[in-house]
Short mmCIF file of C-alpha atoms in Angstrom, two decimals:
data_model
loop_
_atom_site.label_atom_id
_atom_site.label_comp_id
_atom_site.label_asym_id
_atom_site.label_seq_id
_atom_site.Cartn_x
_atom_site.Cartn_y
_atom_site.Cartn_z
CA UNK A 1 7.77 35.70 -6.11
CA UNK A 2 7.73 31.70 -5.18
CA UNK A 3 4.63 30.18 -3.15
CA UNK A 4 6.31 30.48 0.13
CA UNK A 5 7.11 34.11 -0.24
CA UNK A 6 3.54 34.95 -0.92
CA UNK A 7 2.64 33.07 2.18
CA UNK A 8 5.39 33.72 4.66
CA UNK A 9 7.51 36.51 3.14
CA UNK A 10 5.73 39.60 4.28
CA UNK A 11 5.67 41.18 0.73
CA UNK A 12 9.49 40.23 0.23
CA UNK A 13 11.55 37.08 0.08
CA UNK A 14 10.81 34.42 2.76
CA UNK A 15 14.31 34.22 3.89
CA UNK A 16 14.47 37.96 4.42
CA UNK A 17 11.47 38.07 6.80
CA UNK A 18 12.89 38.28 10.40
CA UNK A 19 9.87 36.70 11.89
CA UNK A 20 10.88 33.19 10.32
CA UNK A 21 13.89 33.14 12.48
CA UNK A 22 12.24 33.64 15.69
CA UNK A 23 12.05 31.05 18.46
CA UNK A 24 8.23 31.53 18.77
CA UNK A 25 7.80 30.60 15.14
CA UNK A 26 9.94 27.43 15.72
CA UNK A 27 7.86 26.40 18.63
CA UNK A 28 4.43 27.29 16.80
CA UNK A 29 5.55 25.01 13.76
CA UNK A 30 6.67 22.09 16.13
CA UNK A 31 10.32 22.29 15.21
CA UNK A 32 11.99 20.54 17.83
CA UNK A 33 9.92 17.22 17.66
CA UNK A 34 9.98 17.39 14.01
CA UNK A 35 13.91 17.81 13.90
CA UNK A 36 14.41 15.09 16.24
CA UNK A 37 12.12 12.62 14.36
CA UNK A 38 13.20 13.74 10.74
CA UNK A 39 16.96 13.99 11.56
CA UNK A 40 17.12 10.90 13.54
CA UNK A 41 16.00 8.86 10.58
CA UNK A 42 17.49 11.13 7.76
CA UNK A 43 19.60 8.14 6.47
CA UNK A 44 16.53 6.10 5.60
CA UNK A 45 14.74 9.05 3.87
CA UNK A 46 14.74 7.51 0.46
CA UNK A 47 13.64 4.13 1.41
CA UNK A 48 11.05 4.77 4.20
CA UNK A 49 7.48 3.98 2.59
CA UNK A 50 4.74 6.60 2.96
CA UNK A 51 1.21 5.12 3.46
CA UNK A 52 2.75 1.81 2.84
CA UNK A 53 3.24 2.15 -0.77
CA UNK A 54 5.53 4.95 -2.02
CA UNK A 55 9.20 5.93 -1.35
CA UNK A 56 11.56 8.06 -3.23
CA UNK A 57 13.45 5.07 -4.51
CA UNK A 58 10.23 3.81 -6.20
CA UNK A 59 9.31 7.41 -7.19
CA UNK A 60 12.29 7.71 -9.27
CA UNK A 61 11.51 4.63 -11.26
CA UNK A 62 7.97 5.66 -11.81
CA UNK A 63 8.40 9.45 -12.33
CA UNK A 64 8.02 9.10 -16.04
CA UNK A 65 5.31 6.97 -16.38
CA UNK A 66 2.16 8.75 -17.66
CA UNK A 67 -0.60 9.06 -15.07
CA UNK A 68 0.81 7.61 -11.97
CA UNK A 69 4.16 9.50 -12.14
CA UNK A 70 2.28 12.75 -12.50
CA UNK A 71 0.31 11.95 -9.43
CA UNK A 72 3.34 11.00 -7.37
CA UNK A 73 5.19 13.98 -8.13
CA UNK A 74 2.43 16.23 -7.67
CA UNK A 75 1.73 14.34 -4.07
CA UNK A 76 5.58 14.84 -3.27
CA UNK A 77 5.72 18.54 -4.33
CA UNK A 78 2.74 19.42 -2.66
CA UNK A 79 3.93 18.05 0.79
CA UNK A 80 7.18 19.92 0.58
CA UNK A 81 5.24 23.08 0.71
CA UNK A 82 3.14 22.15 3.49
CA UNK A 83 2.72 24.50 6.78
CA UNK A 84 4.20 23.07 10.00
CA UNK A 85 1.72 25.07 12.05
CA UNK A 86 -1.27 23.17 10.78
CA UNK A 87 0.10 19.89 12.50
CA UNK A 88 -0.83 17.49 9.76
CA UNK A 89 2.59 16.65 8.30
CA UNK A 90 3.52 13.14 7.05
CA UNK A 91 7.15 12.81 8.40
CA UNK A 92 7.88 9.90 6.50
CA UNK A 93 7.54 11.78 3.21
CA UNK A 94 9.73 14.65 4.62
CA UNK A 95 6.87 16.89 4.35
CA UNK A 96 7.70 20.60 5.15
CA UNK A 97 11.32 20.33 4.73
CA UNK A 98 11.91 22.82 1.83
CA UNK A 99 14.87 24.64 0.59
CA UNK A 100 15.86 27.26 -1.78
CA UNK A 101 19.16 27.97 -3.54
CA UNK A 102 20.29 31.46 -3.06
CA UNK A 103 23.36 33.60 -4.09
CA UNK A 104 26.25 33.90 -1.87
CA UNK A 105 25.64 37.53 -1.27
CA UNK A 106 22.14 36.97 -0.02
CA UNK A 107 23.37 34.06 2.48
CA UNK A 108 25.72 36.58 3.84
CA UNK A 109 23.22 39.31 4.28
CA UNK A 110 21.11 36.69 6.21
CA UNK A 111 24.06 35.99 8.71
CA UNK A 112 24.67 39.68 8.96
CA UNK A 113 21.04 40.92 9.74
CA UNK A 114 19.13 38.05 11.19
CA UNK A 115 21.43 35.47 12.80
CA UNK A 116 23.23 35.85 16.00
CA UNK A 117 25.09 32.46 16.46
CA UNK A 118 25.54 29.51 14.08
CA UNK A 119 27.12 26.30 14.35
CA UNK A 120 29.31 24.01 11.89
CA UNK A 121 28.35 20.38 11.77
CA UNK A 122 28.48 17.24 9.69
CA UNK A 123 26.51 17.25 6.40
CA UNK A 124 24.18 14.27 6.70
CA UNK A 125 23.69 14.21 3.04
CA UNK A 126 27.18 13.80 2.27
CA UNK A 127 27.59 11.04 4.59
CA UNK A 128 24.69 8.84 3.39
CA UNK A 129 25.06 9.64 -0.43
CA UNK A 130 28.92 9.79 -0.31
CA UNK A 131 30.23 8.18 2.52
CA UNK A 132 32.25 11.63 3.46
CA UNK A 133 32.34 13.13 6.90
CA UNK A 134 32.73 16.92 5.85
CA UNK A 135 31.95 19.88 7.95
CA UNK A 136 29.99 21.86 5.39
CA UNK A 137 26.61 23.06 6.96
CA UNK A 138 25.73 25.97 9.10
CA UNK A 139 22.94 25.37 11.60
CA UNK A 140 21.08 28.01 13.28
CA UNK A 141 19.18 28.53 16.71
CA UNK A 142 16.56 25.74 16.69
CA UNK A 143 18.78 22.95 15.26
CA UNK A 144 21.64 23.93 17.63
CA UNK A 145 19.48 22.94 20.56
CA UNK A 146 18.48 19.67 18.76
CA UNK A 147 22.02 18.48 17.63
CA UNK A 148 23.37 17.48 20.98
CA UNK A 149 20.69 14.65 20.81
CA UNK A 150 21.96 13.51 17.50
CA UNK A 151 25.82 12.63 18.25
CA UNK A 152 26.51 11.48 14.74
CA UNK A 153 26.24 14.93 13.33
CA UNK A 154 28.61 16.56 15.64
CA UNK A 155 32.15 17.07 14.49
CA UNK A 156 35.04 15.47 16.09
CA UNK A 157 36.20 18.58 18.26
CA UNK A 158 32.77 19.15 19.51
CA UNK A 159 29.99 21.60 18.41
CA UNK A 160 31.47 25.24 18.33
CA UNK A 161 29.38 28.01 18.16
CA UNK A 162 30.53 30.92 15.94
CA UNK A 163 29.37 34.46 15.16
CA UNK A 164 28.03 35.84 11.97
CA UNK A 165 31.81 37.12 10.77
CA UNK A 166 33.18 33.65 11.07
CA UNK A 167 30.37 32.12 9.48
CA UNK A 168 30.81 34.61 6.54
CA UNK A 169 34.34 33.61 5.82
CA UNK A 170 33.10 29.93 6.42
CA UNK A 171 30.63 30.53 3.50
CA UNK A 172 33.18 32.31 1.36
CA UNK A 173 35.62 29.19 1.71
CA UNK A 174 32.90 26.99 0.82
CA UNK A 175 31.97 28.92 -2.55
CA UNK A 176 35.52 28.70 -3.25
CA UNK A 177 35.57 25.16 -3.20
CA UNK A 178 32.59 25.19 -5.80
CA UNK A 179 29.53 24.51 -3.49
CA UNK A 180 25.92 25.82 -4.07
CA UNK A 181 24.56 27.66 -1.12
CA UNK A 182 20.83 26.91 -0.18
CA UNK A 183 18.68 28.00 2.88
CA UNK A 184 16.59 25.28 4.58
CA UNK A 185 13.50 25.21 7.02
CA UNK A 186 12.17 22.88 9.45
CA UNK A 187 8.32 22.71 8.79
CA UNK A 188 7.94 25.59 6.42
CA UNK A 189 8.14 28.78 7.96
CA UNK A 190 11.03 28.17 10.51
CA UNK A 191 14.33 28.47 9.21
CA UNK A 192 17.08 26.09 10.47
CA UNK A 193 20.23 26.64 8.56
CA UNK A 194 22.27 26.91 5.39
CA UNK A 195 23.74 24.22 3.33
CA UNK A 196 26.79 24.03 1.03
CA UNK A 197 26.58 21.15 -1.29
CA UNK A 198 26.75 20.01 -5.02
CA UNK A 199 23.95 18.56 -7.10
CA UNK A 200 24.66 14.99 -7.05
CA UNK A 201 25.53 14.89 -3.30
CA UNK A 202 22.70 16.90 -1.93
CA UNK A 203 19.87 14.78 -0.83
CA UNK A 204 17.18 17.06 -2.11
CA UNK A 205 18.75 18.89 -5.18
CA UNK A 206 19.51 15.49 -6.83
CA UNK A 207 15.76 14.69 -6.73
CA UNK A 208 15.22 17.32 -8.99
CA UNK A 209 16.37 15.11 -11.82
CA UNK A 210 13.30 13.03 -11.30
CA UNK A 211 10.90 16.20 -11.17
CA UNK A 212 10.74 16.56 -7.43
CA UNK A 213 11.14 20.02 -6.19
CA UNK A 214 12.54 19.70 -2.64
CA UNK A 215 14.67 22.56 -3.33
CA UNK A 216 13.24 25.32 -5.29
CA UNK A 217 15.56 27.52 -7.69
CA UNK A 218 16.68 30.99 -6.72
CA UNK A 219 14.86 34.29 -7.20
CA UNK A 220 17.55 35.10 -10.09
CA UNK A 221 18.78 34.13 -13.31
CA UNK A 222 22.45 34.94 -14.44
CA UNK A 223 23.09 36.83 -17.68
CA UNK A 224 26.22 37.09 -19.61
CA UNK A 225 27.32 40.59 -20.69
CA UNK A 226 29.31 39.96 -23.78
CA UNK A 227 31.01 43.06 -24.15
CA UNK A 228 32.93 42.64 -20.68
CA UNK A 229 33.55 38.79 -21.34
CA UNK A 230 36.98 37.81 -22.49
CA UNK A 231 36.20 33.90 -23.02
CA UNK A 232 38.28 32.55 -20.09
CA UNK A 233 35.84 29.60 -19.94
CA UNK A 234 36.12 29.68 -15.93
CA UNK A 235 32.03 30.06 -15.31
CA UNK A 236 31.62 27.05 -17.72
CA UNK A 237 33.87 24.87 -15.57
CA UNK A 238 32.11 25.91 -12.46
CA UNK A 239 28.48 25.48 -13.36
CA UNK A 240 26.84 22.33 -11.81
CA UNK A 241 23.48 22.39 -13.57
CA UNK A 242 24.80 22.44 -17.19
CA UNK A 243 23.19 25.70 -17.88
CA UNK A 244 26.24 27.20 -19.35
CA UNK A 245 27.87 26.51 -22.52
CA UNK A 246 30.71 27.81 -24.59
CA UNK A 247 30.37 28.73 -28.03
CA UNK A 248 34.04 28.87 -29.80
CA UNK A 249 33.08 30.53 -32.93
CA UNK A 250 32.10 33.81 -31.11
CA UNK A 251 34.45 32.94 -28.26
CA UNK A 252 31.60 33.65 -25.49
CA UNK A 253 29.36 31.36 -23.18
CA UNK A 254 25.79 31.37 -23.30
CA UNK A 255 23.48 30.81 -20.32
CA UNK A 256 20.35 28.77 -20.77
CA UNK A 257 17.73 30.40 -18.51
CA UNK A 258 15.52 27.57 -18.03
CA UNK A 259 18.37 25.45 -16.61
CA UNK A 260 19.83 28.23 -14.47
CA UNK A 261 19.36 27.92 -10.78
CA UNK A 262 20.61 31.25 -9.97
CA UNK A 263 23.22 30.22 -7.42
CA UNK A 264 25.70 32.82 -8.55
CA UNK A 265 28.76 30.71 -8.42
CA UNK A 266 29.57 31.72 -12.02
CA UNK A 267 29.28 35.44 -10.97
CA UNK A 268 31.53 35.22 -7.81
CA UNK A 269 34.09 33.31 -9.97
CA UNK A 270 34.03 35.83 -12.80
CA UNK A 271 37.26 38.16 -12.87
CA UNK A 272 35.82 40.86 -15.15
CA UNK A 273 32.06 41.22 -13.76
CA UNK A 274 30.72 39.91 -16.80
CA UNK A 275 27.96 37.97 -15.57
CA UNK A 276 24.83 39.76 -13.77
CA UNK A 277 21.86 38.40 -11.92
CA UNK A 278 18.37 39.27 -13.30
CA UNK A 279 15.22 38.81 -11.50
CA UNK A 280 13.57 35.39 -12.62
CA UNK A 281 10.33 36.89 -13.20
CA UNK A 282 11.67 39.64 -15.57
CA UNK A 283 12.55 36.85 -18.36
CA UNK A 284 9.57 35.19 -19.95
CA UNK A 285 10.97 31.80 -20.19
CA UNK A 286 11.47 31.50 -16.40
CA UNK A 287 8.74 33.44 -15.19
CA UNK A 288 7.24 31.49 -12.22
CA UNK A 289 9.45 28.68 -12.65
CA UNK A 290 11.02 27.50 -9.59
CA UNK B 38 16.08 9.36 -18.01
CA UNK B 39 13.74 6.37 -18.22
CA UNK B 40 15.57 4.81 -21.04
CA UNK B 41 18.56 3.93 -19.25
CA UNK B 42 18.06 0.21 -18.27
CA UNK B 43 20.64 -0.95 -15.88
CA UNK B 44 20.45 -3.76 -13.25
CA UNK B 45 22.96 -3.45 -10.27
CA UNK B 46 23.34 -6.30 -7.91
CA UNK B 47 25.13 -6.38 -4.64
CA UNK B 48 26.24 -9.58 -3.30
CA UNK B 49 25.92 -9.15 0.58
CA UNK B 50 27.63 -12.23 1.19
CA UNK B 51 30.90 -10.59 0.20
CA UNK B 52 29.93 -7.07 1.02
CA UNK B 53 30.61 -7.49 4.87
CA UNK B 54 31.79 -4.29 6.25
CA UNK B 55 30.09 -1.43 4.59
CA UNK B 56 30.49 1.09 7.28
CA UNK B 57 34.10 0.89 7.30
CA UNK B 58 34.64 0.59 3.40
CA UNK B 59 32.23 2.94 1.62
CA UNK B 60 34.60 3.09 -1.39
CA UNK B 61 31.52 2.63 -3.98
CA UNK B 62 30.11 5.68 -2.35
CA UNK B 63 32.93 7.85 -2.79
CA UNK B 64 33.97 6.77 -6.20
CA UNK B 65 30.64 6.87 -8.05
CA UNK B 66 30.28 10.08 -9.83
CA UNK B 67 26.30 10.37 -9.81
CA UNK B 68 26.31 8.75 -6.32
CA UNK B 69 24.01 5.96 -7.37
CA UNK B 70 24.57 3.88 -3.95
CA UNK B 71 23.41 4.86 -0.64
CA UNK B 72 24.45 3.81 2.81
CA UNK B 73 21.06 2.94 4.89
CA UNK B 74 20.02 1.25 8.06
CA UNK B 75 18.08 -2.28 7.87
CA UNK B 76 14.80 -2.03 9.55
CA UNK B 77 15.61 -4.33 12.41
CA UNK B 78 18.15 -2.67 14.36
CA UNK B 79 19.25 0.81 12.97
CA UNK B 80 21.30 2.08 15.66
CA UNK B 81 23.98 -0.91 15.09
CA UNK B 82 26.19 0.06 12.52
CA UNK B 83 27.14 -3.57 11.79
CA UNK B 84 23.45 -4.13 10.63
CA UNK B 85 23.90 -1.24 7.90
CA UNK B 86 23.86 -1.95 4.25
CA UNK B 87 24.65 -0.57 0.96
CA UNK B 88 21.98 -0.39 -1.75
CA UNK B 89 21.64 0.94 -5.11
CA UNK B 90 18.92 3.88 -4.66
CA UNK B 91 18.95 5.51 -7.94
CA UNK B 92 19.84 2.94 -10.67
CA UNK B 93 18.48 5.35 -13.20
CA UNK B 94 21.34 7.91 -12.76
CA UNK B 95 23.92 5.15 -13.42
CA UNK B 96 26.26 5.97 -16.15
CA UNK B 97 26.78 2.47 -17.31
CA UNK B 98 25.30 3.20 -20.90
CA UNK B 99 28.59 4.80 -21.49
CA UNK B 100 30.50 2.08 -20.06
CA UNK B 101 31.59 3.29 -16.69
CA UNK B 102 32.19 0.64 -14.38
CA UNK B 103 34.21 2.32 -11.67
CA UNK B 104 32.39 0.84 -8.99
CA UNK B 105 33.08 -2.71 -10.13
CA UNK B 106 36.74 -1.89 -10.55
CA UNK B 107 37.18 -0.32 -7.19
CA UNK B 108 35.57 -2.70 -5.05
CA UNK B 109 38.12 -4.60 -2.91
CA UNK B 110 35.51 -7.59 -2.41
CA UNK B 111 34.05 -7.97 -6.08
CA UNK B 112 30.57 -7.66 -4.45
CA UNK B 113 28.94 -5.60 -7.13
CA UNK B 114 27.68 -6.88 -10.59
CA UNK B 115 26.24 -4.60 -13.33
CA UNK B 116 24.25 -5.53 -16.35
CA UNK B 117 22.82 -3.72 -19.15
CA UNK B 118 19.40 -4.75 -20.02
CA UNK B 119 18.48 -4.84 -23.72
#
């Protein structure tokens, strides 16, 4: 169990706790003001200076310097974990905007059980990192109410609100394209949506290359069952995190558990059910590594 | 990650319409460039500009020069530090 699961999960996973989807939690965590301020300035997220000194651009340069780098990373990582209900967030550092990668099945489970309505909108990360206008993110109720104030995230045909079944088929389509699913909160306990992105275009996932954990790994690790595997290499071509590699002499892939994010892309693509998800804490190398 | 020493320069007198062009953003595999607002007037798209946010991710150590080749105004310059 990760840190937010311990604090907000009610003895389970934090995104499977129905309380985090309620409107009351969103009001308590100041989600509406938070989203207006942060999402209005999301394009400047990397260059806004915090306390007049630090920004993400500078942090990436200094991340490997011995003492200063360690302090900066510690400060950034601690900020992402902060609770929005205590009202001491530094918005310029995007404090409280934390996400977690999750398997496709669990993302569908969220839509089935906890969410009544969702809306598809333009992904802001893909616009300022890639220059692409692509409708690839799902917004839940607190974000849907804020989006009309931010017209550049609304698609050409207007913001259409869809039910859970349509949203599930939309996630299927995105997973087929090869995107990783992740669930996001406004300030920490309130959940605002599900994103579909890849590691280089996502504004938060790419920061993991510098040791900044804005997006946590999922609760699982993928494991190959070499009896069922036939060596078709599809899973190797799909993985974005470089965790899978193919060994020609045995004609089987191997997974490095310390690199695996547990996104289950390889599992959904495998035609022979040869890849299974195992709890992250059952493997000694990855225990507690999020 | 820290050993990759690359200097990326963008000539802003040549890069005049970043909002309409954005080719370097779409072409670069590790997405080194970033479209941002200037601090003065960030609601006006004419004042937006392109910067190299994460030059550490640049693949120029393997002699990738896809952004230099594709830029229609020849505004990008890459140098490898020794």
